[in-house]
Short mmCIF file of C-alpha atoms in Angstrom, two decimals:
data_model
loop_
_atom_site.label_atom_id
_atom_site.label_comp_id
_atom_site.label_asym_id
_atom_site.label_seq_id
_atom_site.Cartn_x
_atom_site.Cartn_y
_atom_site.Cartn_z
CA UNK A 1 -16.89 -18.68 -22.61
CA UNK A 2 -17.48 -17.95 -18.95
CA UNK A 3 -18.40 -20.62 -16.50
CA UNK A 4 -21.53 -20.23 -14.39
CA UNK A 5 -21.69 -17.35 -11.93
CA UNK A 6 -20.45 -19.27 -8.88
CA UNK A 7 -17.09 -19.79 -10.61
CA UNK A 8 -16.34 -16.07 -11.01
CA UNK A 9 -15.16 -14.56 -7.72
CA UNK A 10 -12.82 -11.91 -9.14
CA UNK A 11 -15.55 -10.01 -10.94
CA UNK A 12 -13.87 -6.64 -10.45
CA UNK A 13 -11.75 -7.34 -13.50
CA UNK A 14 -14.73 -7.71 -15.81
CA UNK A 15 -15.41 -4.02 -16.14
CA UNK A 16 -11.86 -3.28 -17.27
CA UNK A 17 -12.08 -5.20 -20.51
CA UNK A 18 -13.55 -4.35 -23.87
CA UNK A 19 -13.75 -0.60 -23.19
CA UNK A 20 -16.73 -1.07 -20.90
CA UNK A 21 -16.12 2.27 -19.20
CA UNK A 22 -16.38 4.10 -22.49
CA UNK A 23 -14.12 6.97 -21.40
CA UNK A 24 -11.38 7.71 -18.96
CA UNK A 25 -12.22 9.67 -15.82
CA UNK A 26 -10.30 11.95 -13.53
CA UNK A 27 -10.23 11.74 -9.74
CA UNK A 28 -9.51 15.21 -8.39
CA UNK A 29 -9.35 16.84 -4.97
CA UNK A 30 -11.13 20.20 -5.20
CA UNK A 31 -9.50 21.69 -2.09
CA UNK A 32 -6.08 20.02 -1.73
CA UNK A 33 -3.40 20.70 0.85
CA UNK A 34 -1.64 22.82 -1.76
CA UNK A 35 -4.68 25.13 -1.74
CA UNK A 36 -4.57 25.41 2.06
CA UNK A 37 -0.88 26.26 1.74
CA UNK A 38 -1.33 28.93 -0.94
CA UNK A 39 -4.36 30.58 0.77
CA UNK A 40 -2.67 30.87 4.19
CA UNK A 41 -0.41 33.77 5.09
CA UNK A 42 1.45 31.56 7.53
CA UNK A 43 2.05 27.81 7.55
CA UNK A 44 3.82 26.35 10.56
CA UNK A 45 4.64 23.17 12.40
CA UNK A 46 4.78 22.96 16.17
CA UNK A 47 5.19 20.38 18.89
CA UNK A 48 2.99 19.83 21.96
CA UNK A 49 4.82 20.80 25.14
CA UNK A 50 2.03 20.29 27.71
CA UNK A 51 -1.61 19.21 27.94
CA UNK A 52 -4.06 20.42 30.57
CA UNK A 53 -6.88 17.97 29.95
CA UNK A 54 -9.11 19.42 32.69
CA UNK A 55 -9.28 22.80 30.95
CA UNK A 56 -8.60 21.74 27.34
CA UNK A 57 -5.39 23.79 27.17
CA UNK A 58 -2.60 22.60 24.89
CA UNK A 59 0.71 24.44 24.85
CA UNK A 60 2.79 24.43 21.68
CA UNK A 61 6.34 25.30 20.71
CA UNK A 62 6.73 26.28 17.01
CA UNK A 63 9.39 24.19 15.28
CA UNK A 64 9.20 25.15 11.58
CA UNK A 65 7.85 28.09 9.63
CA UNK A 66 7.17 26.97 6.07
CA UNK A 67 5.54 30.23 5.04
CA UNK A 68 5.15 33.65 6.65
CA UNK A 69 7.04 35.68 9.23
CA UNK A 70 8.88 34.65 12.34
CA UNK A 71 6.95 32.46 14.73
CA UNK A 72 6.27 33.42 18.35
CA UNK A 73 8.12 31.53 21.04
CA UNK A 74 4.89 29.85 22.20
CA UNK A 75 1.39 29.12 20.91
CA UNK A 76 -1.68 27.88 22.77
CA UNK A 77 -4.69 25.83 21.70
CA UNK A 78 -8.01 25.83 23.59
CA UNK A 79 -9.79 22.63 22.62
CA UNK A 80 -13.48 23.34 23.21
CA UNK A 81 -14.72 20.66 20.82
CA UNK A 82 -14.44 17.85 19.98
CA UNK A 83 -13.57 16.94 23.57
CA UNK A 84 -13.09 13.27 22.72
CA UNK A 85 -9.87 14.29 20.93
CA UNK A 86 -8.14 15.33 24.16
CA UNK A 87 -7.15 11.81 25.31
CA UNK A 88 -5.31 11.40 22.00
CA UNK A 89 -3.19 14.53 22.46
CA UNK A 90 0.20 13.96 24.06
CA UNK A 91 3.44 15.80 24.73
CA UNK A 92 5.93 15.80 21.79
CA UNK A 93 3.21 15.24 19.19
CA UNK A 94 3.57 17.34 16.02
CA UNK A 95 0.96 19.93 15.01
CA UNK A 96 0.40 21.64 11.64
CA UNK A 97 -1.15 25.10 11.49
CA UNK A 98 -2.46 26.96 8.42
CA UNK A 99 -3.09 30.63 9.31
CA UNK A 100 -3.65 31.92 12.81
CA UNK A 101 -3.71 34.93 15.10
CA UNK A 102 -0.21 36.16 14.25
CA UNK A 103 -0.86 36.77 10.55
CA UNK A 104 -3.96 38.95 10.67
CA UNK A 105 -6.26 36.20 9.43
CA UNK A 106 -7.56 35.14 12.83
CA UNK A 107 -9.07 31.88 11.64
CA UNK A 108 -6.90 28.81 11.15
CA UNK A 109 -6.94 25.21 10.04
CA UNK A 110 -5.17 22.92 12.51
CA UNK A 111 -4.04 19.32 12.14
CA UNK A 112 -3.71 17.82 15.63
CA UNK A 113 -3.66 14.19 16.76
CA UNK A 114 -4.17 13.10 13.13
CA UNK A 115 -7.37 15.18 12.86
CA UNK A 116 -8.34 18.23 10.79
CA UNK A 117 -9.83 21.03 12.94
CA UNK A 118 -11.15 24.59 12.56
CA UNK A 119 -9.96 27.27 14.97
CA UNK A 120 -10.43 30.98 15.66
CA UNK A 121 -7.92 33.36 17.15
CA UNK A 122 -8.52 34.69 20.68
CA UNK A 123 -8.18 38.51 20.64
CA UNK A 124 -5.26 39.98 22.58
CA UNK A 125 -4.33 36.61 24.11
CA UNK A 126 -0.82 35.96 25.41
CA UNK A 127 0.64 33.72 24.17
CA UNK A 128 -1.17 33.81 20.77
CA UNK A 129 -4.10 31.46 21.18
CA UNK A 130 -6.42 29.50 18.88
CA UNK A 131 -9.81 28.28 20.09
CA UNK A 132 -10.71 24.97 18.41
CA UNK A 133 -14.46 24.49 18.13
CA UNK A 134 -15.08 21.75 15.56
CA UNK A 135 -13.64 19.18 13.20
CA UNK A 136 -12.96 20.15 9.61
CA UNK A 137 -14.04 17.91 6.74
CA UNK A 138 -10.71 17.75 4.89
CA UNK A 139 -9.82 14.08 5.21
CA UNK A 140 -9.90 13.57 1.45
CA UNK A 141 -7.34 16.34 1.01
CA UNK A 142 -5.00 14.39 3.29
CA UNK A 143 -6.27 11.44 5.33
CA UNK A 144 -3.04 10.50 7.09
CA UNK A 145 -1.22 11.30 10.29
CA UNK A 146 -0.03 14.71 11.43
CA UNK A 147 3.60 13.56 11.31
CA UNK A 148 3.24 12.69 7.62
CA UNK A 149 1.53 16.02 6.92
CA UNK A 150 4.47 17.88 8.45
CA UNK A 151 6.84 15.93 6.19
CA UNK A 152 4.65 16.87 3.24
CA UNK A 153 4.79 20.56 4.19
CA UNK A 154 8.58 20.34 4.41
CA UNK A 155 8.64 19.03 0.85
CA UNK A 156 6.18 21.72 -0.31
CA UNK A 157 8.42 24.45 1.06
CA UNK A 158 11.08 23.38 -1.44
CA UNK A 159 8.79 23.17 -4.47
CA UNK A 160 5.44 21.97 -5.83
CA UNK A 161 3.43 19.57 -3.72
CA UNK A 162 4.58 15.96 -4.29
CA UNK A 163 1.18 14.68 -3.14
CA UNK A 164 -0.94 13.65 -6.12
CA UNK A 165 -4.16 15.67 -6.15
CA UNK A 166 -5.55 14.24 -9.39
CA UNK A 167 -5.23 10.83 -10.98
CA UNK A 168 -6.56 9.42 -14.22
CA UNK A 169 -8.10 6.24 -12.84
CA UNK A 170 -9.24 4.44 -16.00
CA UNK A 171 -6.73 1.74 -16.86
CA UNK A 172 -6.27 -1.77 -18.24
CA UNK A 173 -8.00 -0.64 -21.41
CA UNK A 174 -5.78 -2.49 -23.89
CA UNK A 175 -7.53 -5.85 -23.84
CA UNK A 176 -6.16 -9.26 -22.89
CA UNK A 177 -3.75 -11.68 -24.55
CA UNK A 178 -2.47 -15.14 -23.75
CA UNK A 179 1.31 -15.12 -23.49
CA UNK A 180 2.17 -18.66 -22.33
CA UNK A 181 0.91 -22.07 -21.32
CA UNK A 182 3.12 -22.98 -18.36
CA UNK A 183 1.58 -26.47 -18.14
CA UNK A 184 1.42 -26.44 -14.32
CA UNK A 185 -1.25 -26.42 -11.64
CA UNK A 186 -0.10 -23.36 -9.68
CA UNK A 187 -0.33 -22.75 -5.96
CA UNK A 188 1.39 -19.35 -5.84
CA UNK A 189 2.65 -16.77 -8.33
CA UNK A 190 5.38 -14.19 -7.79
CA UNK A 191 6.75 -11.89 -10.48
CA UNK A 192 10.28 -10.47 -10.22
CA UNK A 193 13.07 -9.43 -12.57
CA UNK A 194 15.80 -11.95 -11.81
CA UNK A 195 18.01 -11.40 -14.86
CA UNK A 196 17.54 -7.62 -14.86
CA UNK A 197 16.21 -7.30 -18.40
CA UNK A 198 13.24 -5.17 -17.19
CA UNK A 199 10.80 -8.02 -17.97
CA UNK A 200 9.08 -9.88 -15.13
CA UNK A 201 10.22 -13.44 -14.49
CA UNK A 202 7.90 -15.82 -12.67
CA UNK A 203 8.21 -18.03 -9.61
CA UNK A 204 5.32 -20.48 -9.61
CA UNK A 205 4.47 -22.94 -6.86
CA UNK A 206 3.29 -26.44 -7.70
CA UNK A 207 2.70 -29.64 -5.75
CA UNK A 208 5.91 -31.04 -7.27
CA UNK A 209 8.01 -28.03 -6.35
CA UNK A 210 8.65 -24.42 -7.27
CA UNK A 211 9.14 -23.56 -10.94
CA UNK A 212 11.15 -20.68 -12.35
CA UNK A 213 10.08 -19.24 -15.70
CA UNK A 214 12.26 -16.60 -17.34
CA UNK A 215 10.84 -14.13 -19.83
CA UNK A 216 12.12 -15.10 -23.28
CA UNK A 217 11.00 -13.55 -26.56
CA UNK A 218 7.24 -13.17 -26.40
CA UNK A 219 6.77 -15.96 -23.84
CA UNK A 220 8.51 -17.83 -21.02
CA UNK A 221 11.02 -20.65 -20.73
CA UNK A 222 11.42 -23.10 -17.81
CA UNK A 223 14.75 -22.35 -16.07
CA UNK A 224 14.09 -24.27 -12.85
CA UNK A 225 16.91 -26.80 -13.22
CA UNK A 226 19.41 -24.42 -14.78
CA UNK A 227 19.04 -21.99 -11.91
CA UNK A 228 19.33 -24.64 -9.17
CA UNK A 229 15.75 -24.69 -7.92
CA UNK A 230 14.76 -28.29 -8.69
CA UNK A 231 13.05 -30.18 -5.88
CA UNK A 232 12.34 -27.19 -3.65
CA UNK A 233 8.75 -27.09 -2.41
CA UNK A 234 7.14 -24.07 -0.81
CA UNK A 235 3.80 -22.38 -0.29
CA UNK A 236 5.22 -18.84 -0.46
CA UNK A 237 8.05 -17.12 -2.30
CA UNK A 238 9.64 -13.69 -2.48
CA UNK A 239 12.87 -12.01 -3.59
CA UNK A 240 15.30 -9.46 -2.17
CA UNK A 241 19.01 -8.67 -1.87
CA UNK A 242 20.31 -10.37 1.28
CA UNK A 243 24.05 -9.88 0.64
CA UNK A 244 23.99 -6.35 -0.83
CA UNK A 245 25.49 -7.38 -4.17
CA UNK A 246 22.81 -5.66 -6.21
CA UNK A 247 21.15 -8.89 -7.41
CA UNK A 248 17.96 -10.49 -6.12
CA UNK A 249 18.13 -13.55 -3.87
CA UNK A 250 15.17 -15.82 -3.13
CA UNK A 251 13.18 -17.07 -0.19
CA UNK A 252 11.23 -20.20 -1.07
CA UNK A 253 9.28 -21.08 2.04
CA UNK A 254 11.91 -21.58 4.73
CA UNK A 255 14.70 -22.02 2.16
CA UNK A 256 16.98 -19.03 1.61
CA UNK A 257 18.73 -19.13 -1.76
CA UNK A 258 21.62 -16.82 -2.61
CA UNK A 259 22.46 -15.80 -6.16
CA UNK A 260 25.76 -16.98 -7.63
CA UNK A 261 26.08 -16.13 -11.29
CA UNK A 262 23.06 -17.48 -13.14
CA UNK A 263 22.08 -19.92 -10.44
CA UNK A 264 21.06 -20.09 -6.79
CA UNK A 265 22.61 -21.99 -3.90
CA UNK A 266 21.07 -22.68 -0.51
CA UNK A 267 22.37 -20.46 2.26
CA UNK A 268 24.19 -22.18 5.10
CA UNK A 269 21.68 -21.23 7.77
CA UNK A 270 18.55 -22.50 9.48
CA UNK A 271 15.81 -19.93 9.61
CA UNK A 272 13.71 -19.91 12.82
CA UNK A 273 10.41 -19.45 10.99
CA UNK A 274 6.93 -20.73 11.90
CA UNK A 275 5.28 -23.37 9.66
CA UNK A 276 4.21 -22.03 6.26
CA UNK A 277 0.63 -23.07 6.90
CA UNK A 278 0.43 -20.16 9.36
CA UNK A 279 1.77 -17.56 6.91
CA UNK A 280 -0.35 -14.86 5.29
CA UNK A 281 2.40 -12.93 3.46
CA UNK A 282 6.19 -12.70 3.36
CA UNK A 283 8.77 -10.13 2.28
CA UNK A 284 12.53 -10.15 1.83
CA UNK A 285 13.42 -6.49 2.37
CA UNK A 286 15.64 -4.20 4.40
CA UNK A 287 13.64 -3.17 7.47
CA UNK A 288 16.65 -2.46 9.71
CA UNK A 289 18.06 0.08 7.23
CA UNK A 290 21.52 -1.51 7.00
CA UNK A 291 21.42 -2.20 3.25
CA UNK A 292 20.70 -5.95 3.53
CA UNK A 293 17.34 -7.63 3.20
CA UNK A 294 15.69 -9.05 6.30
CA UNK A 295 12.80 -11.53 6.38
CA UNK A 296 9.35 -10.38 7.48
CA UNK A 297 6.50 -12.89 7.76
CA UNK A 298 2.95 -11.90 8.60
CA UNK A 299 0.92 -14.71 10.13
CA UNK A 300 -2.81 -15.18 9.67
CA UNK A 301 -3.20 -14.64 13.42
CA UNK A 302 -1.86 -11.08 13.19
CA UNK A 303 1.64 -11.78 14.45
CA UNK A 304 4.53 -10.19 12.58
CA UNK A 305 7.73 -12.27 12.71
CA UNK A 306 11.00 -10.58 11.72
CA UNK A 307 14.33 -12.32 11.11
CA UNK A 308 17.17 -9.79 11.15
CA UNK A 309 19.92 -10.38 8.62
CA UNK A 310 23.24 -11.00 10.46
CA UNK A 311 25.21 -9.66 7.49
CA UNK A 312 27.64 -12.59 7.50
CA UNK A 313 27.09 -16.00 5.92
CA UNK A 314 26.67 -18.81 8.45
CA UNK A 315 25.66 -16.59 11.35
CA UNK A 316 22.16 -17.03 12.83
CA UNK A 317 19.30 -14.71 11.92
CA UNK A 318 17.82 -13.01 15.01
CA UNK A 319 14.09 -13.50 15.48
CA UNK A 320 11.65 -10.99 16.96
CA UNK A 321 7.86 -10.92 16.92
CA UNK A 322 5.00 -8.54 17.58
CA UNK A 323 1.22 -9.00 17.62
CA UNK A 324 -0.25 -6.44 15.22
CA UNK A 325 -3.92 -7.19 15.90
CA UNK A 326 -6.00 -9.53 18.02
CA UNK A 327 -9.01 -11.63 17.17
CA UNK A 328 -9.97 -12.21 13.55
CA UNK A 329 -7.66 -13.80 11.01
CA UNK A 330 -6.27 -12.04 7.97
CA UNK A 331 -7.56 -13.39 4.66
CA UNK A 332 -5.14 -11.69 2.24
CA UNK A 333 -2.10 -9.42 2.47
CA UNK A 334 0.62 -7.86 0.36
CA UNK A 335 3.90 -6.13 1.20
CA UNK A 336 5.22 -3.11 -0.71
CA UNK A 337 7.85 -0.45 -0.08
CA UNK A 338 5.65 2.35 -1.47
CA UNK A 339 2.71 2.02 0.88
CA UNK A 340 3.74 3.90 3.99
CA UNK A 341 4.27 7.53 4.92
CA UNK A 342 8.03 7.42 4.44
CA UNK A 343 8.79 4.95 1.59
CA UNK A 344 9.56 2.00 3.87
CA UNK A 345 8.14 -1.50 3.79
CA UNK A 346 4.49 -1.80 4.79
CA UNK A 347 1.82 -4.45 4.44
CA UNK A 348 -1.83 -4.05 3.53
CA UNK A 349 -4.05 -6.63 5.25
CA UNK A 350 -7.58 -7.58 4.29
CA UNK A 351 -9.50 -8.86 7.30
CA UNK A 352 -12.90 -8.48 8.91
CA UNK A 353 -13.85 -4.83 9.00
CA UNK A 354 -11.88 -3.72 5.98
CA UNK A 355 -8.34 -3.05 4.86
CA UNK A 356 -5.56 -2.09 7.29
CA UNK A 357 -1.94 -1.04 6.92
CA UNK A 358 0.97 -1.98 9.19
CA UNK A 359 4.64 -1.04 9.16
CA UNK A 360 7.18 -3.81 8.74
CA UNK A 361 9.71 -2.07 10.98
CA UNK A 362 9.32 -2.22 14.75
CA UNK A 363 9.49 1.60 15.00
CA UNK A 364 6.93 2.24 12.25
CA UNK A 365 3.58 3.97 12.60
CA UNK A 366 0.70 2.10 14.28
CA UNK A 367 -2.26 0.37 12.65
CA UNK A 368 -3.85 2.53 9.97
CA UNK A 369 -7.45 1.89 8.98
CA UNK A 370 -9.08 2.35 5.59
CA UNK A 371 -10.54 5.82 6.45
CA UNK A 372 -7.07 6.95 7.54
CA UNK A 373 -5.66 5.75 4.21
CA UNK A 374 -8.29 7.27 1.95
CA UNK A 375 -10.44 9.77 3.83
CA UNK A 376 -13.52 7.71 2.94
CA UNK A 377 -15.53 5.01 4.70
CA UNK A 378 -15.07 1.35 3.92
CA UNK A 379 -17.67 0.31 1.28
CA UNK A 380 -20.35 -1.51 3.32
CA UNK A 381 -21.08 -4.01 0.54
CA UNK A 382 -17.43 -5.06 0.25
CA UNK A 383 -17.26 -7.86 2.83
CA UNK A 384 -14.10 -9.80 3.57
CA UNK A 385 -15.24 -12.43 6.06
CA UNK A 386 -16.94 -15.64 5.00
CA UNK A 387 -15.18 -15.71 1.63
CA UNK A 388 -14.15 -19.07 0.13
CA UNK A 389 -10.45 -19.91 0.35
CA UNK A 390 -8.41 -18.01 -2.21
CA UNK A 391 -11.27 -15.73 -3.24
CA UNK A 392 -9.80 -12.58 -1.64
CA UNK A 393 -6.74 -11.31 -3.48
CA UNK A 394 -4.49 -8.31 -2.83
CA UNK A 395 -2.09 -7.33 -5.62
CA UNK A 396 0.55 -4.58 -5.79
CA UNK A 397 1.19 -2.90 -9.15
CA UNK A 398 1.53 0.58 -10.62
CA UNK A 399 -1.79 1.07 -12.39
CA UNK A 400 -1.54 4.80 -13.15
CA UNK A 401 2.15 5.06 -14.04
CA UNK A 402 3.15 7.55 -11.34
CA UNK A 403 6.07 5.39 -10.12
CA UNK A 404 4.31 4.21 -6.95
CA UNK A 405 2.58 0.89 -6.59
CA UNK A 406 -1.15 0.85 -6.12
CA UNK A 407 -3.25 -1.88 -4.49
CA UNK A 408 -5.91 -3.99 -6.16
CA UNK A 409 -8.21 -5.85 -3.77
CA UNK A 410 -10.66 -8.41 -5.17
CA UNK A 411 -13.29 -10.45 -3.35
CA UNK A 412 -15.83 -13.01 -4.53
CA UNK A 413 -18.43 -10.34 -5.22
CA UNK A 414 -16.65 -7.03 -5.59
CA UNK A 415 -13.39 -5.16 -5.27
CA UNK A 416 -11.67 -1.84 -4.89
CA UNK A 417 -8.54 -0.11 -6.17
CA UNK A 418 -6.34 2.08 -3.98
CA UNK A 419 -4.39 4.55 -6.12
CA UNK A 420 -1.23 5.72 -4.38
CA UNK A 421 -0.94 9.50 -3.89
CA UNK A 422 2.28 9.33 -1.85
CA UNK A 423 2.93 10.02 1.85
CA UNK A 424 0.74 7.04 2.77
CA UNK A 425 -2.43 8.53 1.22
CA UNK A 426 -4.69 6.96 -1.41
CA UNK A 427 -7.60 7.60 -3.70
CA UNK A 428 -10.20 4.86 -3.89
CA UNK A 429 -11.76 3.77 -7.15
CA UNK A 430 -14.67 1.37 -7.01
CA UNK A 431 -16.52 2.79 -10.00
CA UNK A 432 -14.83 0.26 -12.27
CA UNK A 433 -15.67 -2.69 -10.02
CA UNK A 434 -19.10 -4.16 -10.60
CA UNK A 435 -21.04 -6.80 -8.73
CA UNK A 436 -21.20 -10.26 -10.19
CA UNK A 437 -23.51 -10.42 -13.18
CA UNK A 438 -24.94 -13.57 -14.72
CA UNK A 439 -24.07 -12.15 -18.14
CA UNK A 440 -20.72 -10.33 -17.92
CA UNK A 441 -20.19 -7.28 -20.11
CA UNK A 442 -17.19 -8.73 -21.96
CA UNK A 443 -16.06 -12.25 -22.72
CA UNK A 444 -12.75 -13.23 -21.13
CA UNK A 445 -10.85 -16.27 -22.38
CA UNK A 446 -10.52 -17.56 -18.80
CA UNK A 447 -12.61 -17.97 -15.65
CA UNK A 448 -11.59 -16.06 -12.52
CA UNK A 449 -11.87 -18.76 -9.86
CA UNK A 450 -10.47 -18.86 -6.31
CA UNK A 451 -7.47 -20.70 -7.76
CA UNK A 452 -6.72 -17.94 -10.25
CA UNK A 453 -3.46 -16.16 -9.37
CA UNK A 454 -2.60 -12.50 -10.07
CA UNK A 455 0.67 -10.55 -10.17
CA UNK A 456 2.14 -7.34 -11.52
CA UNK A 457 3.43 -7.60 -15.07
CA UNK A 458 5.50 -5.56 -17.52
CA UNK A 459 5.30 -1.79 -17.81
CA UNK A 460 3.83 -0.10 -20.84
CA UNK A 461 6.55 1.85 -22.73
CA UNK A 462 4.90 5.25 -22.72
CA UNK A 463 5.39 8.52 -20.89
CA UNK A 464 3.43 7.12 -17.94
CA UNK A 465 4.62 3.49 -17.70
CA UNK A 466 1.57 1.70 -16.37
CA UNK A 467 2.06 -1.88 -15.23
CA UNK A 468 0.18 -4.73 -16.87
CA UNK A 469 -1.65 -7.35 -14.81
CA UNK A 470 -0.70 -11.04 -15.10
CA UNK A 471 -3.40 -13.70 -14.67
CA UNK A 472 -2.42 -17.35 -14.19
CA UNK A 473 -5.30 -19.80 -14.37
CA UNK A 474 -5.70 -23.05 -12.47
CA UNK A 475 -4.77 -24.86 -15.70
CA UNK A 476 -1.46 -22.99 -16.02
CA UNK A 477 -2.42 -20.65 -18.83
CA UNK A 478 -0.85 -17.21 -18.47
CA UNK A 479 -2.68 -14.09 -19.65
CA UNK A 480 -1.74 -10.43 -19.61
CA UNK A 481 -4.21 -7.57 -19.22
CA UNK A 482 -2.70 -4.66 -21.13
CA UNK A 483 -2.64 -1.49 -19.08
CA UNK A 484 -3.18 1.22 -21.61
CA UNK A 485 -5.68 3.95 -20.71
CA UNK A 486 -9.27 3.49 -21.77
CA UNK A 487 -9.64 5.66 -24.86
CA UNK A 488 -11.98 8.63 -24.85
CA UNK A 489 -14.77 8.40 -27.46
#
């Protein structure tokens, strides 16, 4: 039975159980980038060579022709409107152009300074010139940056568009089952495949220390002592390959543990990390692109702290830091390698005003807001400030089976799913998230309280391997929401 309404913050899960949707549904872009590509006689990329802000003149040098004949040596844009875009245009920025005055079409669609625009060719102009007069409502086709769009066009030149333009969003339609009673009062939950049997193992925080549970049969067995983790306390945990041996190592708080056989030993190093009480999220991943995992910690204050892997045991890890935002504190965050424009580590951060993405690497793209991720406005009723501790949760898992992790964000009254299209773009799905109801539509065997912990689970063995969702209650009972599609009637 459910507890009373105040004890159910993660209500977004309720609608996924018991076939409450009734039928699966398709999210589809009616006019995708692939349509722009096929309908245009020419598709080109260019780079800005000069900007005359006083007259709205932007000079371009074509760099790639993805479709159509040879490009002219120069192109020109006259930005009549929107004039507020001009301060965002700078030399060396990329530009994408669909159609234009050199292909007989005259009209063109332009992507400049991360903005879709409509343009018309200027007759008999030298160099060939496009007059931009208004924005173009195509953000849902591709909401991201111009640089990412150019990379997408490069991929499209070689074959079909790799950007997902339709996704079956209905998921988690296979019900719920209890798979273990871990007999702990958990403080954190991380799932990872430590013994490489394709089944998720669990690192669970407790007041007495971290616990390691290995998948065994249909349940889990406690392997904390056998794997050398007894007595280690932490508030956060993550895994990654720090010594490039192909096996996951662990970071438990400020303790780095290196894999040796079927056990872990503490690394001979002191990590210059801030106190765990300041942490919002942590990742052990290669952000310097040298094949060895570095440590990235995001603080609640918005500071990103990076410890660069020295590559040799016993040598110090180099610390660097950068303030990603100022002012409000982050309330939830999650790192994933699939979430950026170029398949590198990024973090999604829930804080006042919505959901934001940041690159883990120092040379990554700048802050990206929810509209730039999805092409849609942040749902006004989905508030993130003023939530009780632990009520906001951000989980990474592959819900639709396309091989890229999606994001599930839950608050005390609502939630939203971001379905990963690739190239840093997402669909949003809030149709399956309902507001808190005194009488929920399906009876769960557990209450979703602020202390409830969520993590990605096993993949379904079908042609689209969707990932299950693990739910660990405050009492230590572990449930699995089976991620099979909701069946059509």
